[in-house]
Amino acid sequence: MKLAFSTLGVPGLPISDVVRLAATHGFHGVELRTHPEEPVHTGLDATARADVTAEFKTAGVEILGLAGYVRVAAPGDDEPVIAELRELLLLARDLGAPFIRVFPGGDSGQSPEEADAVAARRLGTAAEYAADLGVRILLETHDSHRTGADAIRVLGAVGHLQVGALWDVMHTWLGGEQPSASYAALSPFLGYVQVKDIASADDTSPLPLGAGVLPLTECVDLLSREGWDGWLCWEYEKRWYEGAAPLEGLLGAGHDYLSRLLNDAA
């Protein structure tokens, strides 16, 4: 498995510094939070996109994916959502990123069946466009579709190889789903896995990997046993928790922790 970290943990950090941190601490790749307050967003012109690509290529670090904020099950018209998806897919194509992340984003006013149908319809529409660009859309286990069982209701209805799953181990755990059940549901669709650690279900402030309650050892053991050889991406949610320790000082130990889990599971 390859190791990456998300720039959610280093909000606003220039790309040159992001690349340096990845290379210094042995990470193979980086997931880029894609938002107007970050260095990478859909408003970048062609020159800026080429500059970002060159920074990563020179350092030998991969862009794992773009973590966007499209909410595919959200109420409203389809076209603005599809347009936002297309912009994110084009940016990924230009940067050479194989994946984009989207959220479910269903609303409490929707029934589960309605949210599933809306998400599946939009993802199905975007799938052909994604295929033309060589980018895969990944639905994260999050918010209205927190578990693997939730996500596959949508992914099964889409039925397109260009649309898959991003397994966020915190959200499936918070949803009461065992890692074995999450993997069983998501494995046919799995793009990559986000790891993190927290103190409890009531305190989701980010902690160093291994310092909290999430079943990271169990997840890595399971993935290894099943022969899965994709990416583990550390999503340290510093952007949402200002009091959290800076990620820069934790990256080395985090890389070592994940490497130990992988070695022990081998």
Short mmCIF file of C-alpha atoms in Angstrom, two decimals:
data_model
loop_
_atom_site.label_atom_id
_atom_site.label_comp_id
_atom_site.label_asym_id
_atom_site.label_seq_id
_atom_site.Cartn_x
_atom_site.Cartn_y
_atom_site.Cartn_z
CA MET A 1 0.00 0.00 0.00
CA LYS A 2 1.09 3.58 -0.66
CA LEU A 3 0.90 6.35 1.93
CA ALA A 4 -0.44 9.87 1.48
CA PHE A 5 -1.69 12.74 3.60
CA SER A 6 -4.41 15.32 3.01
CA THR A 7 -3.76 19.06 2.88
CA LEU A 8 -6.78 19.45 5.17
CA GLY A 9 -4.08 19.05 7.82
CA VAL A 10 -1.99 21.98 6.55
CA PRO A 11 -4.61 24.58 5.61
CA GLY A 12 -3.41 27.22 3.17
CA LEU A 13 0.14 25.88 2.98
CA PRO A 14 1.88 26.70 -0.34
CA ILE A 15 2.28 23.76 -2.69
CA SER A 16 6.07 23.96 -2.58
CA ASP A 17 5.94 23.39 1.19
CA VAL A 18 3.36 20.60 0.87
CA VAL A 19 5.58 18.77 -1.60
CA ARG A 20 8.62 19.27 0.62
CA LEU A 21 6.81 17.78 3.63
CA ALA A 22 5.71 14.75 1.64
CA ALA A 23 9.17 14.08 0.25
CA THR A 24 10.92 14.69 3.58
CA HIS A 25 8.70 12.28 5.51
CA GLY A 26 8.48 9.53 2.90
CA PHE A 27 4.88 9.92 1.76
CA HIS A 28 4.24 8.70 -1.77
CA GLY A 29 1.41 11.13 -2.44
CA VAL A 30 -0.85 13.94 -1.30
CA GLU A 31 -4.61 14.43 -1.37
CA LEU A 32 -5.26 18.06 -2.23
CA ARG A 33 -8.14 19.80 -0.49
CA THR A 34 -9.74 21.67 -3.37
CA HIS A 35 -11.34 24.88 -2.15
CA PRO A 36 -11.02 28.63 -2.93
CA GLU A 37 -9.15 29.20 0.35
CA GLU A 38 -6.48 26.69 -0.70
CA PRO A 39 -3.69 26.96 -3.31
CA VAL A 40 -5.51 24.42 -5.51
CA HIS A 41 -9.05 25.13 -6.67
CA THR A 42 -11.09 25.08 -9.86
CA GLY A 43 -10.38 28.77 -10.54
CA LEU A 44 -6.72 28.12 -11.38
CA ASP A 45 -5.69 29.06 -14.91
CA ALA A 46 -3.70 26.78 -17.21
CA THR A 47 -0.34 28.22 -16.14
CA ALA A 48 -1.06 27.73 -12.44
CA ARG A 49 -2.22 24.18 -13.09
CA ALA A 50 0.97 23.39 -14.96
CA ASP A 51 3.03 24.88 -12.11
CA VAL A 52 1.33 22.65 -9.53
CA THR A 53 1.88 19.58 -11.68
CA ALA A 54 5.56 20.46 -12.15
CA GLU A 55 6.12 20.92 -8.40
CA PHE A 56 4.89 17.39 -7.70
CA LYS A 57 6.66 15.81 -10.67
CA THR A 58 10.01 17.35 -9.75
CA ALA A 59 9.75 15.98 -6.20
CA GLY A 60 8.58 12.54 -7.31
CA VAL A 61 5.39 12.88 -5.24
CA GLU A 62 2.01 11.88 -6.67
CA ILE A 63 -1.24 13.81 -6.51
CA LEU A 64 -3.52 11.12 -5.13
CA GLY A 65 -6.76 12.98 -5.62
CA LEU A 66 -8.71 16.20 -5.28
CA ALA A 67 -10.91 16.44 -2.20
CA GLY A 68 -13.78 18.54 -3.48
CA TYR A 69 -17.04 19.53 -1.84
CA VAL A 70 -19.67 18.57 -4.39
CA ARG A 71 -22.73 17.15 -2.58
CA VAL A 72 -24.26 14.75 -5.03
CA ALA A 73 -27.46 13.95 -3.08
CA ALA A 74 -28.26 17.54 -2.11
CA PRO A 75 -31.77 18.82 -2.93
CA GLY A 76 -32.17 21.13 -5.92
CA ASP A 77 -31.56 21.13 -9.63
CA ASP A 78 -29.10 18.67 -11.12
CA GLU A 79 -27.32 21.03 -13.51
CA PRO A 80 -25.35 23.14 -10.97
CA VAL A 81 -24.14 19.94 -9.31
CA ILE A 82 -23.15 18.38 -12.64
CA ALA A 83 -21.37 21.60 -13.65
CA GLU A 84 -19.40 21.61 -10.38
CA LEU A 85 -18.46 17.97 -10.92
CA ARG A 86 -17.24 18.70 -14.42
CA GLU A 87 -15.05 21.58 -13.22
CA LEU A 88 -13.48 19.34 -10.59
CA LEU A 89 -12.95 16.52 -13.09
CA LEU A 90 -11.25 18.89 -15.54
CA LEU A 91 -8.93 20.15 -12.82
CA ALA A 92 -8.05 16.58 -11.88
CA ARG A 93 -7.33 15.74 -15.52
CA ASP A 94 -5.08 18.79 -15.85
CA LEU A 95 -3.16 17.92 -12.65
CA GLY A 96 -2.88 14.21 -13.44
CA ALA A 97 -4.93 13.22 -10.38
CA PRO A 98 -6.68 9.85 -10.76
CA PHE A 99 -9.51 10.58 -8.30
CA ILE A 100 -11.89 13.28 -7.14
CA ARG A 101 -13.73 13.07 -3.82
CA VAL A 102 -17.41 13.98 -3.53
CA PHE A 103 -19.74 13.99 -0.52
CA PRO A 104 -23.24 12.48 -0.39
CA GLY A 105 -24.75 15.58 1.22
CA GLY A 106 -28.30 14.33 1.53
CA ASP A 107 -30.74 16.56 3.40
CA SER A 108 -32.84 15.70 6.44
CA GLY A 109 -35.91 16.65 4.44
CA GLN A 110 -35.27 13.85 1.95
CA SER A 111 -36.15 10.22 2.39
CA PRO A 112 -33.18 7.84 2.07
CA GLU A 113 -34.67 6.53 -1.16
CA GLU A 114 -34.90 10.02 -2.63
CA ALA A 115 -31.34 10.91 -1.62
CA ASP A 116 -30.05 7.66 -3.10
CA ALA A 117 -31.88 8.25 -6.38
CA VAL A 118 -30.68 11.85 -6.72
CA ALA A 119 -27.05 10.90 -6.03
CA ALA A 120 -27.14 7.93 -8.38
CA ARG A 121 -28.68 9.97 -11.19
CA ARG A 122 -26.07 12.72 -10.96
CA LEU A 123 -23.15 10.33 -10.59
CA GLY A 124 -24.39 8.30 -13.54
CA THR A 125 -24.54 11.43 -15.67
CA ALA A 126 -21.03 12.49 -14.65
CA ALA A 127 -19.56 8.99 -15.07
CA GLU A 128 -19.27 9.15 -18.86
CA TYR A 129 -17.60 12.55 -18.69
CA ALA A 130 -15.21 11.20 -16.04
CA ALA A 131 -14.40 8.21 -18.25
CA ASP A 132 -13.49 10.51 -21.16
CA LEU A 133 -11.10 12.41 -18.88
CA GLY A 134 -9.58 9.33 -17.23
CA VAL A 135 -10.58 10.39 -13.72
CA ARG A 136 -12.60 8.36 -11.20
CA ILE A 137 -15.28 9.88 -8.96
CA LEU A 138 -15.23 8.57 -5.39
CA LEU A 139 -18.20 8.91 -3.05
CA GLU A 140 -16.91 9.29 0.51
CA THR A 141 -18.57 7.52 3.43
CA HIS A 142 -19.75 10.72 5.08
CA ASP A 143 -22.75 12.68 6.39
CA SER A 144 -26.04 11.23 5.02
CA HIS A 145 -24.31 8.07 3.76
CA ARG A 146 -21.87 7.40 6.56
CA THR A 147 -21.48 3.61 6.30
CA GLY A 148 -20.47 1.23 3.57
CA ALA A 149 -24.02 -0.13 3.55
CA ASP A 150 -25.29 3.40 2.88
CA ALA A 151 -22.79 4.09 0.11
CA ILE A 152 -23.42 0.92 -1.85
CA ARG A 153 -27.10 1.75 -2.20
CA VAL A 154 -25.93 4.59 -4.43
CA LEU A 155 -22.93 2.93 -6.06
CA GLY A 156 -24.86 -0.21 -6.92
CA ALA A 157 -27.53 1.88 -8.62
CA VAL A 158 -24.92 3.80 -10.63
CA GLY A 159 -23.20 0.61 -11.80
CA HIS A 160 -20.31 2.34 -13.55
CA LEU A 161 -16.61 1.56 -13.03
CA GLN A 162 -15.74 5.26 -13.13
CA VAL A 163 -17.70 5.85 -9.92
CA GLY A 164 -16.34 4.28 -6.74
CA ALA A 165 -15.96 4.66 -2.99
CA LEU A 166 -13.66 6.47 -0.60
CA TRP A 167 -13.68 4.70 2.76
CA ASP A 168 -13.33 7.16 5.63
CA VAL A 169 -12.74 4.83 8.58
CA MET A 170 -13.94 7.38 11.14
CA HIS A 171 -17.37 7.78 9.61
CA THR A 172 -18.07 4.08 9.17
CA TRP A 173 -16.99 3.57 12.80
CA LEU A 174 -19.20 6.43 13.99
CA GLY A 175 -22.01 4.81 12.02
CA GLY A 176 -21.61 1.62 14.08
CA GLU A 177 -20.27 -0.48 11.21
CA GLN A 178 -17.48 -3.00 11.79
CA PRO A 179 -14.43 -2.72 9.48
CA SER A 180 -15.12 -6.18 8.05
CA ALA A 181 -18.64 -5.10 7.09
CA SER A 182 -17.40 -1.80 5.62
CA TYR A 183 -14.80 -3.58 3.51
CA ALA A 184 -17.23 -6.24 2.35
CA ALA A 185 -19.61 -3.54 1.13
CA LEU A 186 -17.06 -1.20 -0.40
CA SER A 187 -14.39 -3.53 -1.80
CA PRO A 188 -15.90 -3.85 -5.31
CA PHE A 189 -15.88 -0.05 -5.56
CA LEU A 190 -12.92 0.97 -3.39
CA GLY A 191 -10.67 3.76 -4.64
CA TYR A 192 -8.67 4.50 -1.49
CA VAL A 193 -8.93 4.65 2.29
CA GLN A 194 -8.76 7.66 4.60
CA VAL A 195 -7.30 7.00 8.05
CA LYS A 196 -7.26 9.26 11.10
CA ASP A 197 -7.62 9.04 14.87
CA ILE A 198 -9.89 10.63 17.48
CA ALA A 199 -10.45 10.44 21.23
CA SER A 200 -14.07 9.25 21.18
CA ALA A 201 -17.37 9.45 19.34
CA ASP A 202 -18.08 12.62 21.30
CA ASP A 203 -14.70 14.22 20.68
CA THR A 204 -13.57 14.00 17.06
CA SER A 205 -10.67 16.42 17.42
CA PRO A 206 -7.74 15.02 15.42
CA LEU A 207 -5.09 13.07 17.28
CA PRO A 208 -1.77 11.55 16.18
CA LEU A 209 -2.30 8.17 14.54
CA GLY A 210 -2.50 5.42 17.16
CA ALA A 211 -3.36 7.81 20.00
CA GLY A 212 -7.13 7.39 19.77
CA VAL A 213 -9.91 4.84 19.52
CA LEU A 214 -10.33 4.16 15.80
CA PRO A 215 -9.67 0.55 14.69
CA LEU A 216 -6.69 1.36 12.48
CA THR A 217 -4.81 -1.87 13.18
CA GLU A 218 -7.91 -3.91 12.39
CA CYS A 219 -8.49 -1.99 9.15
CA VAL A 220 -4.92 -2.35 7.91
CA ASP A 221 -4.83 -6.04 8.88
CA LEU A 222 -8.05 -6.59 6.97
CA LEU A 223 -6.88 -4.74 3.86
CA SER A 224 -3.59 -6.62 3.88
CA ARG A 225 -5.26 -9.98 4.39
CA GLU A 226 -7.57 -9.29 1.46
CA GLY A 227 -4.61 -8.38 -0.76
CA TRP A 228 -5.73 -4.79 -1.29
CA ASP A 229 -2.79 -2.70 -2.47
CA GLY A 230 -4.20 0.81 -2.86
CA TRP A 231 -3.62 4.03 -0.91
CA LEU A 232 -3.91 4.89 2.77
CA CYS A 233 -4.39 8.64 3.15
CA TRP A 234 -4.05 10.35 6.53
CA GLU A 235 -6.78 12.98 6.81
CA TYR A 236 -5.84 15.10 9.83
CA GLU A 237 -8.66 17.64 10.20
CA LYS A 238 -6.60 20.62 11.37
CA ARG A 239 -8.69 23.04 9.27
CA TRP A 240 -11.73 22.39 11.47
CA TYR A 241 -9.89 22.22 14.81
CA GLU A 242 -7.61 25.22 15.29
CA GLY A 243 -6.40 23.94 18.65
CA ALA A 244 -5.07 20.69 17.19
CA ALA A 245 -1.32 20.21 17.11
CA PRO A 246 0.31 21.21 13.78
CA LEU A 247 0.47 18.31 11.35
CA GLU A 248 3.98 19.23 10.26
CA GLY A 249 5.37 17.98 13.56
CA LEU A 250 3.39 14.73 13.42
CA LEU A 251 4.05 13.55 9.87
CA GLY A 252 7.23 11.61 10.58
CA ALA A 253 5.73 9.65 13.44
CA GLY A 254 2.50 9.16 11.46
CA HIS A 255 4.40 7.68 8.53
CA ASP A 256 6.32 5.38 10.87
CA TYR A 257 3.10 4.26 12.56
CA LEU A 258 1.42 3.33 9.28
CA SER A 259 4.57 1.59 8.07
CA ARG A 260 4.64 -0.50 11.24
CA LEU A 261 1.00 -1.47 10.79
CA LEU A 262 1.74 -2.53 7.21
CA ASN A 263 4.83 -4.49 8.22
CA ASP A 264 3.02 -6.23 11.05
CA ALA A 265 0.13 -7.11 8.74
CA ALA A 266 2.37 -8.52 6.01
#
